[in-house]
Each structure stands twice: as structure tokens, then as C-alpha cells.
Amino acid sequence: MNGTMMQGSLVLPSLLERAGKLFSKVEIVSRLPDKSLHRHTYGDFYRRARQLAEALQRAGLRRGDRVATLMWNHYAHLEAYFGVPASGGVLHTLNLRLHPDDLTYIVQHAEDRFLIVDDVLLPLFEQFKNRVSLERVFVVPLTGAPVPEGYENYEDFLATATGDFRYPDLDENEAAGMCYTSGTTGKPKGVVYSHRSLVLHSLASALVDTLAVSNRDTVLPVVPMFHANAWGVPFTATMVGAKQVFPGPHLDPVSLLDLFEAEGVTLTAGVPTIWLGIVQALEKEPDRWKLQPMRMAVGGSAAPEGLIRAMDRFGLRVVHAWGMTETTPLGTVSQVKATLRDWPEDRQYEIRAKQGLPVPLIEIRIVNDQGEAPWDGKTMGELQVRGPWVAASYYNRPESADSFTEDGWFRTGDVATIDPEGYMKITDRTKDLIKSGGEWISSVDLENALMGHPAVAEAAVFAVPHPKWQERPLAAVVLKAGASATEEELRAYLATKFAKWWLPDGFVFLDEIPRTSAGKFLKSSLRERFKNWVSEREGQGA
Ligand code: ADP
């Protein structure tokens, strides 16, 4: 017997309609390149997103055509988030931190037809413009300067809409968005989000035990809108009608703290590097900012326990989450279960530093050479995941079929454990694992511990080749300004927490740790730079 319910389609225009009808007075605030604030409302956003959808259709956009964006986080990017899918097109966000060669590859591979670009990003676009064939390019005049010759003004393009717009009859499985992984290994791979996956992801993200996004929140995504849809935050915030604040290109700690304070931000999201900088700014000038009690979704790399504790001291609550471009991205979130609330404080912090429980409708498992691993919190293996917003394939890339198992799971390339309560903990990425004498050492555990040392600002632990043990860990350490620590002190500090054979063979002190375009530690570059470290040390008779 079937249920007697309607078959409502899960499509993004239903979120846009709700926002436009119910929350037209709610504000959307964007910081512009000159640091001034652009303010408008959901009413304006609704009108303009529909204008964009109509203008695209008038420009001849066909169902499934890709419209690329090369933009910072701001109001016009939000318009594209909804206007492009509402027209039947596919929003393809381009990562402005990639090399022009990679951008060329991605635009060609996705066969993007139109592009919307910030005026301040034209110098980047001009580095690959002649290598791609885009039919039309619309420039958002963020600085107010005239749009250079040869380009169309985005505002003029919106003005071609007459107000007579009707949504196409979208199927929930049609493509709505597209994003390429940043390609830390090999060529970038395209992930295509359906309307259905984005709507379900928004619902799950808003849940109280996930990110608890509500109409009463003021939300500021620091994570770029070109990086896994800013973790879905703009979609979720629009669904619930939360006030939205966008930082534009100004992502330094002081600019962010000023904006958090001025706009009364209650929920934000970003990678740990951003928050490590914020903690340092707050420690330096603890009385400078009056912040609301804030939740900060932290993911992309592991949130060190020291960071979670430091934020708590300022009344800022870290919500640690794990995900990938391939998982839209939310996969797990670490909230302490009600049944564990009477655990000692230290154990609760330990849980919050794990990557967490799978969100509803997502399943996780750990697989190693022995098969599926027990949930014992110890056995490591590859993390595999499945659910309605997990990619089942990459766009036009049959050679990557081995990322998906025969029984329908996605192989994440992360190495993890799951404890008896169901909390998943990432111990490494497969390619960053350190294998010493046949045993695995978790670089993530070591670097998180090091970042708990009072003198250490940042630490990355990585493998160097070793004649006897195959690989040994080496730690790259950045000290806090004005602080000092010796190699012996750091080793002694780690020795209280780890077995002796886990301790790094050496510590190198650097001014900064190289990063990927998403702000993660670029360990491949450290491995390359220090690949002869063991032989050089032995050559010095050490
Ligand atoms: P890439 O880093 O390859 O550009 P993504 O941005 O999709 O791609 O990043 C996904 C990866 O980021 C995950 O596979 C995982 O290794 C890492 N990651 C994400 N969240 C966390 C977290 N909370 N803790 C540790 N690692 C994380």
C-alpha cells in the first residue's frame, strides 16, 4: 500500500519563494572591497534572484547549462546561488585561489557557458580568459567603477528582465550546482549537486543537533561560497530566513571580529586556520570586541582541542564538523549526546574534538584489509560514507570509478576510527599517513597535541623517508609571536601523551606552514622540501 501523500518536488525555488514571501524585511549585509557595507533585504534578494533567472532564460540559457561564478562572498553571489538554479541552469562556483591553469581546465571540463565575475577579480580572469570559450561574461560592479570595455555589466543584464518570470518545471533530480574538488591529488574532479540533494542537505543542516540554524540567527559564512557551497550555509540560512552577513574579500581576524560585533553575528563557519587567527587577536585585545554568544562551525581540517577550549573562554562555541565537496559537504557533527553530559569535562572536550556523529540520513563505516572495522574507537581504516547528498560518481570522469565501492559507498580517502558511541575521528588522509615499521602513526593526533602547547601557533606533522623504518614523523612548528620553545621541550611535552615510537624524529621551526587554496596545510610541499632530512641529519653526524 502506498501513502496518501503528495509527491512534492524537493527543488531550490521552493526555498527562494518561502524566503521572499515570509522574510522580505530580513537584512542581507555585505562588506564591499572598500570595506563599506552594502545592505539590502530578502525582498530585494528575491526580486533580483528572479530577475537573474529571467535574464538568463532570455539570454538563451537551456536546462542544465553551466553558469560559472568567480566571486567573493556577497549579495550578488547569493543571487546566483538561487537565480541560476531557478532558471534551470547549473551554478558552477570557481575557486578564485586556484592557479589560472587549473581554472582553465575546470571551465573547459565543465563546459561553462556564461560567467558572472566580480570586477575586482577581472585581473585573475584575464589570466585565463583567452584559453576558455565563454559565451557571455557579466561583471558585478562592486567598486562602483565603470565596467571595462569588452564586458557586460551585471546590473544591466538584470535590467533585461521584464518581471514576467515563471519557474521551469524542475525535476528534483536535475542538476542545480557544481563544484570541483581542489585537486590536492591529480586533476580536479567535478561533483554535481541535484536540487533534491541541496534541499535535503539544508533541512539536515538546520537541525538543532546539527548546526541549529534558525530564523533568529545572524549568519556569517567565512568559508568561501566557492568552497563546497560555503558548506551549504547560504542555502540553509535562506530556507529559515536568517539575517545573512557576508565578509567580501576581508578575511583577516580584525575585519571579521569587527563585522561579528557590528552585525550581531550568532553563527559563523570556517576552517581552523581562521579561528586560530581569531583566538590570537582576542587574546591580544580581550576587551576590544563585545560579541554575541556565538557558535562557530569548524571543519575542513581537524579542530584542535586547544582551539575548542580557547574559544569557550571567550563564550564562543566551536561546533566541529566533517565533510567533503563530495558530501555537499556535511557528513558528521560533534555534539555531545544527552546521555554523555555527565561525563567529566575532559572527556567531553575529547568528544568535541572528534569529527562526530553522522547527521540523519548519512551512514558511515570504516573498512580496512580485514573488512568492516568494529566501532571500538581504536581500529583504523578508510572512512566510507553514503546518503542522499553523497556523490555517486564524478562528472565525466570514468577513470575515478574506484572512488565508489560496488555496494554503493563513497570512499573518502580519509583514515578514521569510530567509537562505541558512534563518534567518528579522523586520524589522517590516506596520502598523509605515516607508516613507521609497518605501523600507522596519526599525524593529526600529533599536530593537534602540539597546537595545545602554549608557545605553538601552528604545527604540521608529516612523513619523511627513513632507511630503517621506511617513514618517520617530522614536525614543522610555527611559534607564537614572542614565544619560545626548544625541540627538547616539545618532545617532552608530547612524550606525556604518546608512545615513544610516535614521537617526531625532529622539529623544524618555520615562519609559516604552506597551505592549499582552501587554507589547509599543504603537507605534500613539506614532504618534498624535507625529503632528505634523515640523510642530511646523519651526514651532519647527528
Ligand atoms: P580537498 O581538501 O581535497 O580540497 P575538500 O575541501 O572536499 O577537498 O576537503 C575534504 C577533506 O577535508 C576531507 O576528506 C578531510 O580529509 C578533510 N576534513 C574535512 N573536515 C575535517 C575535519 N573536521 N577534521 C579533519 N579533516 C577534515
XYZ file of C-alpha atoms and ligand atoms in Angstrom:
569
model
C 0.000 0.000 0.000
C 1.290 3.494 -0.779
C 0.947 6.506 1.467
C -1.716 9.034 0.573
C 0.706 11.955 0.457
C 1.546 14.344 -2.382
C 4.773 13.937 -4.317
C 6.170 17.455 -3.673
C 9.395 18.063 -5.565
C 12.434 18.990 -3.480
C 13.686 21.964 -5.533
C 15.517 25.187 -4.634
C 12.805 27.581 -5.904
C 10.623 26.443 -3.010
C 13.249 27.792 -0.580
C 13.523 31.040 -2.565
C 9.745 31.511 -2.627
C 9.446 30.914 1.096
C 12.219 33.407 1.853
C 10.754 36.055 -0.461
C 7.206 35.707 0.858
C 7.845 35.318 4.578
C 11.031 37.211 5.343
C 11.108 40.149 2.942
C 12.259 42.593 5.645
C 15.174 40.496 6.909
C 18.556 42.049 6.100
C 21.418 40.849 3.917
C 24.652 42.756 4.615
C 27.810 42.508 2.504
C 31.204 44.029 3.005
C 32.463 45.553 -0.232
C 36.110 45.742 -1.379
C 36.440 49.316 0.001
C 35.150 47.980 3.366
C 31.876 49.883 3.172
C 28.689 47.882 3.817
C 26.104 47.056 1.187
C 22.726 46.481 2.844
C 19.527 45.200 1.404
C 16.721 42.816 2.305
C 15.374 39.396 1.413
C 12.715 41.321 -0.535
C 15.441 42.812 -2.760
C 17.268 39.485 -2.953
C 14.088 37.663 -4.010
C 13.351 40.183 -6.745
C 16.906 40.240 -8.052
C 17.435 36.440 -7.974
C 14.280 36.039 -10.079
C 15.465 38.828 -12.396
C 18.717 36.946 -12.866
C 16.796 33.738 -13.626
C 14.641 35.515 -16.196
C 17.577 37.364 -17.774
C 19.456 34.071 -18.153
C 16.486 32.491 -19.861
C 16.165 35.486 -22.199
C 19.872 35.096 -22.975
C 19.075 31.615 -24.254
C 20.082 29.520 -21.265
C 18.991 25.919 -21.743
C 18.194 23.436 -18.990
C 21.428 22.109 -17.480
C 23.675 24.841 -18.947
C 26.501 25.763 -16.609
C 26.804 29.324 -15.307
C 30.147 29.846 -13.593
C 30.816 32.341 -10.802
C 34.186 33.857 -9.867
C 33.174 35.800 -6.793
C 33.811 36.550 -3.138
C 31.061 36.049 -0.534
C 28.446 38.772 -1.022
C 24.861 39.607 -2.010
C 25.327 39.034 -5.757
C 26.812 35.603 -5.179
C 23.732 34.738 -3.124
C 21.563 35.885 -6.041
C 23.473 33.482 -8.298
C 23.049 30.660 -5.735
C 19.300 30.842 -6.262
C 18.840 32.650 -9.586
C 20.919 30.216 -11.648
C 19.207 27.006 -10.424
C 15.800 28.734 -10.580
C 16.358 29.359 -14.288
C 17.062 25.660 -14.882
C 20.813 26.302 -15.052
C 23.661 24.857 -13.009
C 25.600 27.137 -10.655
C 29.299 26.364 -11.042
C 31.364 28.120 -8.377
C 35.029 28.655 -9.348
C 37.727 28.707 -6.680
C 39.486 32.046 -7.025
C 42.546 30.751 -5.195
C 43.378 28.212 -7.888
C 46.101 28.652 -10.453
C 44.846 30.012 -13.823
C 45.893 26.687 -15.447
C 43.563 24.772 -13.101
C 40.756 27.283 -13.670
C 41.195 26.829 -17.415
C 40.937 23.069 -17.049
C 37.855 23.306 -14.826
C 35.949 25.789 -17.007
C 36.682 23.692 -20.093
C 35.857 20.385 -18.431
C 32.539 21.692 -17.072
C 31.800 23.377 -20.424
C 30.695 26.563 -18.699
C 28.608 28.776 -20.979
C 28.270 32.036 -19.015
C 30.340 33.613 -16.260
C 29.495 36.105 -13.523
C 32.656 37.718 -12.123
C 33.449 40.393 -9.527
C 35.092 43.467 -11.026
C 37.925 43.113 -8.506
C 38.603 39.599 -9.854
C 38.920 40.599 -13.515
C 42.752 40.606 -13.276
C 42.538 36.901 -12.350
C 40.034 36.140 -15.101
C 42.205 37.903 -17.666
C 44.977 35.416 -16.954
C 42.941 32.584 -18.488
C 40.231 34.362 -20.474
C 41.785 33.579 -23.861
C 42.066 29.894 -23.064
C 38.348 29.308 -22.394
C 35.314 29.847 -24.588
C 32.620 31.571 -22.541
C 29.689 32.962 -24.472
C 28.985 35.922 -22.210
C 30.713 37.419 -19.174
C 28.797 39.596 -16.672
C 30.793 41.826 -14.348
C 29.466 42.741 -10.887
C 30.447 46.402 -10.308
C 31.362 46.013 -6.623
C 33.715 49.007 -6.630
C 31.260 51.255 -8.485
C 33.884 51.883 -11.187
C 32.684 51.641 -14.814
C 32.826 48.103 -16.189
C 35.812 47.854 -18.587
C 35.169 47.738 -22.289
C 34.523 44.306 -23.729
C 32.491 43.158 -20.704
C 28.792 43.348 -19.841
C 27.599 44.988 -16.643
C 25.738 42.500 -14.376
C 23.286 45.232 -13.302
C 22.402 45.999 -16.942
C 21.919 42.290 -17.512
C 19.468 42.057 -14.564
C 17.601 45.024 -16.040
C 16.796 42.998 -19.167
C 14.242 41.068 -17.084
C 10.647 42.277 -17.503
C 9.228 40.757 -14.312
C 7.381 38.098 -16.267
C 9.248 35.094 -14.905
C 7.966 31.556 -14.449
C 9.959 28.750 -12.927
C 10.650 25.879 -15.273
C 9.020 22.624 -14.256
C 12.095 21.295 -12.482
C 12.609 17.685 -11.551
C 14.257 17.275 -8.137
C 16.997 15.093 -9.602
C 18.109 17.746 -12.108
C 21.490 19.374 -11.552
C 21.429 22.649 -9.601
C 25.076 23.181 -8.682
C 28.554 22.025 -9.431
C 31.859 22.229 -7.618
C 35.330 20.838 -8.336
C 37.479 19.361 -5.589
C 40.636 21.385 -5.217
C 42.677 18.535 -6.642
C 45.350 18.126 -3.987
C 45.964 14.816 -5.812
C 45.645 14.766 -9.601
C 43.261 16.826 -11.713
C 40.269 18.477 -10.018
C 37.135 16.332 -10.056
C 33.631 17.704 -10.608
C 30.756 16.992 -8.221
C 27.221 17.792 -9.428
C 24.585 18.612 -6.796
C 20.922 17.934 -7.557
C 18.090 20.176 -6.328
C 16.985 17.308 -4.111
C 20.412 16.835 -2.503
C 20.704 20.566 -1.726
C 17.230 20.795 -0.213
C 17.710 17.706 1.957
C 21.153 18.941 2.989
C 19.636 22.292 4.027
C 16.992 20.586 6.146
C 19.541 18.367 7.863
C 21.977 21.266 8.440
C 19.347 23.357 10.195
C 18.526 20.675 12.778
C 19.208 21.630 16.375
C 21.654 18.737 16.785
C 23.441 19.693 13.569
C 24.186 23.434 13.166
C 20.907 24.654 14.710
C 20.293 27.352 12.101
C 17.155 29.335 12.852
C 15.269 32.438 11.873
C 16.640 34.145 14.993
C 20.252 33.709 13.860
C 22.558 36.153 12.137
C 24.773 34.022 9.982
C 28.194 34.852 8.532
C 29.940 32.220 6.406
C 33.699 32.863 6.380
C 34.160 29.697 4.342
C 34.117 30.864 0.724
C 30.999 30.396 -1.364
C 33.232 28.708 -3.961
C 34.252 26.042 -1.455
C 31.604 23.301 -1.183
C 28.785 25.904 -1.316
C 30.126 27.640 1.805
C 29.133 24.348 3.472
C 25.555 24.922 2.387
C 25.176 27.801 4.860
C 23.658 30.299 2.346
C 21.017 27.749 1.298
C 20.179 26.813 4.879
C 20.093 30.418 6.111
C 17.777 31.410 3.244
C 15.494 28.454 3.966
C 14.952 29.624 7.548
C 15.082 33.364 6.780
C 18.094 34.149 8.971
C 19.843 37.503 8.587
C 22.912 36.958 6.403
C 26.217 38.791 6.595
C 28.973 38.350 4.011
C 32.607 39.381 4.552
C 33.524 40.034 0.893
C 37.306 39.869 0.432
C 38.175 40.920 4.009
C 39.019 37.733 5.907
C 41.677 38.891 8.368
C 40.843 38.377 12.088
C 40.298 42.051 12.951
C 37.961 42.704 9.990
C 35.956 39.598 10.870
C 35.728 40.448 14.576
C 34.596 43.992 13.704
C 31.860 42.576 11.483
C 30.783 39.942 14.051
C 30.349 42.726 16.584
C 28.740 45.350 14.343
C 26.109 42.998 12.873
C 25.489 40.829 15.957
C 26.573 37.568 14.320
C 25.441 34.404 16.167
C 26.578 31.673 13.781
C 29.657 31.507 11.602
C 31.609 28.817 9.748
C 35.173 28.329 8.559
C 38.402 26.333 8.612
C 40.537 26.122 11.804
C 43.219 28.463 10.440
C 40.719 31.344 10.518
C 39.801 30.628 14.141
C 43.424 30.200 15.248
C 43.964 33.762 13.983
C 40.813 34.981 15.750
C 41.912 33.448 19.074
C 45.258 35.217 18.829
C 43.526 38.547 18.136
C 41.154 38.026 21.084
C 43.985 37.036 23.419
C 45.867 40.174 22.443
C 42.935 42.546 22.972
C 40.368 40.702 25.118
C 38.199 43.789 25.745
C 38.122 45.227 22.253
C 35.015 43.428 20.920
C 31.581 42.830 22.507
C 30.387 39.694 20.765
C 27.073 37.877 20.966
C 27.274 34.309 22.256
C 28.341 32.697 19.011
C 28.524 29.225 17.505
C 31.293 28.577 15.025
C 31.085 25.592 12.722
C 34.651 24.415 12.240
C 35.679 21.884 9.611
C 37.816 21.332 6.553
C 40.674 20.260 8.842
C 40.598 18.939 12.391
C 39.667 21.462 15.094
C 42.378 21.052 17.745
C 41.060 20.557 21.292
C 43.131 23.571 22.375
C 41.161 25.736 19.946
C 37.817 24.470 21.264
C 38.873 25.221 24.845
C 40.276 28.654 23.949
C 37.031 29.661 22.185
C 34.980 28.546 25.194
C 36.926 31.006 27.323
C 35.555 33.804 25.128
C 31.989 32.429 25.163
C 32.328 31.201 21.574
C 31.222 27.638 20.990
C 33.035 25.535 18.414
C 30.822 23.000 16.634
C 33.229 20.582 14.994
C 32.038 19.059 11.728
C 33.475 16.884 8.982
C 32.613 16.833 5.325
C 33.846 16.959 1.754
C 32.942 18.581 -1.547
C 31.582 15.119 -2.435
C 29.220 15.144 0.575
C 27.633 18.598 -0.088
C 29.547 18.788 2.417
C 28.020 17.941 5.798
C 28.713 14.355 6.920
C 29.263 14.335 10.672
C 28.879 16.846 13.505
C 30.240 16.540 17.021
C 27.582 17.387 19.557
C 27.759 15.778 22.994
C 24.818 13.377 23.378
C 22.460 13.948 26.305
C 23.472 10.567 27.726
C 27.114 11.715 27.920
C 26.501 15.073 29.580
C 27.595 13.736 32.965
C 30.970 12.602 31.619
C 33.945 14.514 33.075
C 34.734 17.776 31.325
C 37.974 16.478 29.803
C 36.175 13.581 28.136
C 33.518 15.927 26.773
C 36.267 18.023 25.183
C 37.747 14.838 23.767
C 34.396 14.109 22.119
C 34.024 17.619 20.770
C 37.461 17.363 19.173
C 36.322 14.240 17.292
C 34.602 14.762 13.953
C 31.340 13.491 15.381
C 28.165 11.570 14.696
C 26.749 11.083 11.213
C 23.896 13.530 10.614
C 20.455 11.999 9.949
C 20.245 10.113 6.616
C 24.058 9.737 6.415
C 25.732 6.408 7.163
C 29.415 5.847 7.867
C 31.672 2.806 8.125
C 35.383 2.034 8.468
C 36.916 -0.514 6.118
C 40.439 -1.971 6.225
C 42.217 -5.114 4.952
C 40.240 -7.210 7.428
C 36.889 -5.886 6.172
C 34.495 -3.650 8.078
C 36.124 -2.471 11.308
C 34.420 -2.659 14.733
C 33.253 0.561 16.403
C 35.881 0.302 19.138
C 37.450 3.757 18.845
C 40.801 2.111 18.034
C 40.715 0.211 14.768
C 41.696 2.465 11.899
C 40.601 2.088 8.311
C 39.242 4.032 5.394
C 36.130 6.047 6.118
C 33.290 5.278 3.706
C 30.024 7.135 3.575
C 26.629 7.027 1.881
C 23.453 9.086 1.896
C 21.170 11.225 -0.276
C 23.660 14.113 -0.524
C 26.755 11.992 -1.142
C 28.133 11.848 -4.709
C 27.569 8.547 -6.506
C 30.024 9.470 -9.281
C 32.192 12.314 -10.582
C 31.171 14.392 -13.551
C 32.533 12.914 -16.780
C 35.349 11.026 -15.183
C 35.078 7.264 -15.640
C 38.693 6.780 -14.516
C 37.645 7.705 -10.956
C 35.066 4.917 -10.670
C 37.210 3.250 -7.984
C 36.270 6.039 -5.555
C 32.936 4.255 -5.203
C 32.504 0.713 -3.864
C 30.470 -1.959 -5.574
C 27.978 -1.980 -2.724
C 27.262 1.742 -3.113
C 29.524 3.624 -0.699
C 31.837 6.573 -1.384
C 35.487 6.024 -0.439
C 36.568 9.241 1.263
C 40.356 8.724 1.293
C 40.257 9.642 4.987
C 41.506 7.263 7.654
C 39.343 7.179 10.761
C 38.071 5.297 13.798
C 34.520 5.090 15.165
C 33.990 4.677 18.921
C 31.256 2.606 20.583
C 29.059 5.730 20.946
C 29.303 6.307 17.167
C 31.710 9.269 17.203
C 33.983 9.239 14.170
C 37.527 10.506 14.476
C 39.755 11.335 11.514
C 43.300 10.155 12.096
C 44.667 11.091 8.683
C 44.132 11.361 4.989
C 45.364 8.238 3.202
C 48.021 10.240 1.435
C 49.270 11.871 4.666
C 49.570 8.649 6.681
C 52.942 7.977 8.281
C 53.885 4.319 8.170
C 56.728 3.564 10.541
C 57.998 -0.029 10.691
C 54.671 -1.250 9.303
C 52.570 0.624 11.894
C 50.479 3.725 11.300
C 51.108 6.958 13.159
C 48.386 9.602 13.158
C 49.842 12.924 12.069
C 46.606 14.672 13.041
C 46.790 13.495 16.667
C 50.385 14.682 16.987
C 49.814 18.094 15.449
C 46.669 18.715 17.465
C 48.564 17.928 20.642
C 51.398 20.241 19.610
C 48.920 23.046 18.956
C 47.861 22.670 22.598
C 51.354 23.793 23.732
C 51.240 27.425 24.898
C 54.146 28.525 22.660
C 52.900 26.869 19.473
C 50.733 28.745 16.975
C 50.612 26.033 14.314
C 52.068 22.604 13.723
C 52.023 20.125 10.863
C 53.386 16.602 11.181
C 54.376 14.696 8.065
C 56.352 11.667 6.887
C 59.992 11.720 5.852
C 61.654 8.655 4.265
C 63.791 6.629 6.655
C 66.234 3.824 5.725
C 65.237 1.545 8.588
C 61.620 2.430 9.407
C 60.508 3.399 5.865
C 58.975 6.588 7.220
C 59.279 8.639 10.370
C 57.316 11.701 11.533
C 58.836 15.168 11.348
C 57.086 18.185 12.897
C 57.022 21.634 11.317
C 56.262 24.196 14.007
C 55.354 27.889 13.907
C 55.809 29.557 17.284
C 53.509 32.306 18.561
C 54.920 35.807 18.206
C 57.359 36.453 21.062
C 57.140 32.872 22.403
C 59.964 30.348 22.523
C 60.267 26.582 22.895
C 63.085 24.153 22.170
C 62.941 20.847 20.365
C 63.588 19.034 23.673
C 60.703 20.822 25.399
C 58.274 19.977 22.631
C 59.362 16.340 22.579
C 58.970 16.090 26.357
C 55.518 17.684 26.068
C 54.384 15.077 23.533
C 56.008 12.233 25.495
C 53.384 12.629 28.233
C 50.641 11.832 25.711
C 52.059 9.397 23.126
C 54.049 6.175 22.866
C 57.758 6.756 22.328
C 57.822 5.442 18.758
C 55.164 8.009 17.753
C 57.304 10.986 18.765
C 58.620 13.029 15.817
C 62.275 12.399 14.958
C 62.763 16.110 14.668
C 61.165 19.531 14.905
C 61.788 22.219 12.307
C 60.820 25.783 13.135
C 59.270 27.715 10.255
C 57.783 31.201 9.778
C 54.698 29.731 8.183
C 53.266 26.419 7.041
C 52.477 26.222 3.315
C 48.743 25.998 2.624
C 46.361 24.733 -0.025
C 43.858 27.017 -1.740
C 41.365 26.093 0.984
C 43.721 27.119 3.798
C 44.713 23.566 4.780
C 48.302 22.561 5.490
C 49.995 21.568 2.241
C 51.865 18.543 3.513
C 52.953 17.408 0.049
C 55.107 20.525 -0.155
C 56.625 19.852 3.293
C 57.335 16.225 2.346
C 59.101 17.382 -0.802
C 61.104 20.084 0.950
C 62.294 17.809 3.755
C 62.566 14.505 1.878
C 66.342 14.259 2.527
C 66.067 15.342 6.141
C 67.134 11.992 7.651
C 70.198 11.524 5.419
C 71.225 15.173 5.842
C 70.979 14.877 9.596
C 73.047 11.700 9.556
C 75.564 13.386 7.273
C 75.984 16.013 9.998
C 76.739 13.226 12.440
C 73.601 13.857 14.485
P 40.198 18.970 -0.611
O 40.751 19.167 0.775
O 40.673 17.733 -1.282
O 40.274 20.177 -1.421
P 37.511 19.145 0.458
O 37.542 20.583 0.640
O 36.308 18.495 -0.058
O 38.639 18.710 -0.501
O 38.002 18.542 1.799
C 37.594 17.310 2.286
C 38.625 16.766 3.233
O 38.905 17.693 4.282
C 38.174 15.528 3.934
O 38.346 14.392 3.134
C 39.066 15.519 5.166
O 40.324 14.969 4.872
C 39.249 16.969 5.457
N 38.356 17.383 6.543
C 37.163 17.995 6.457
N 36.651 18.243 7.680
C 37.558 17.771 8.569
C 37.616 17.720 9.997
N 36.664 18.238 10.761
N 38.691 17.136 10.548
C 39.689 16.616 9.799
N 39.694 16.648 8.460
C 38.642 17.212 7.842
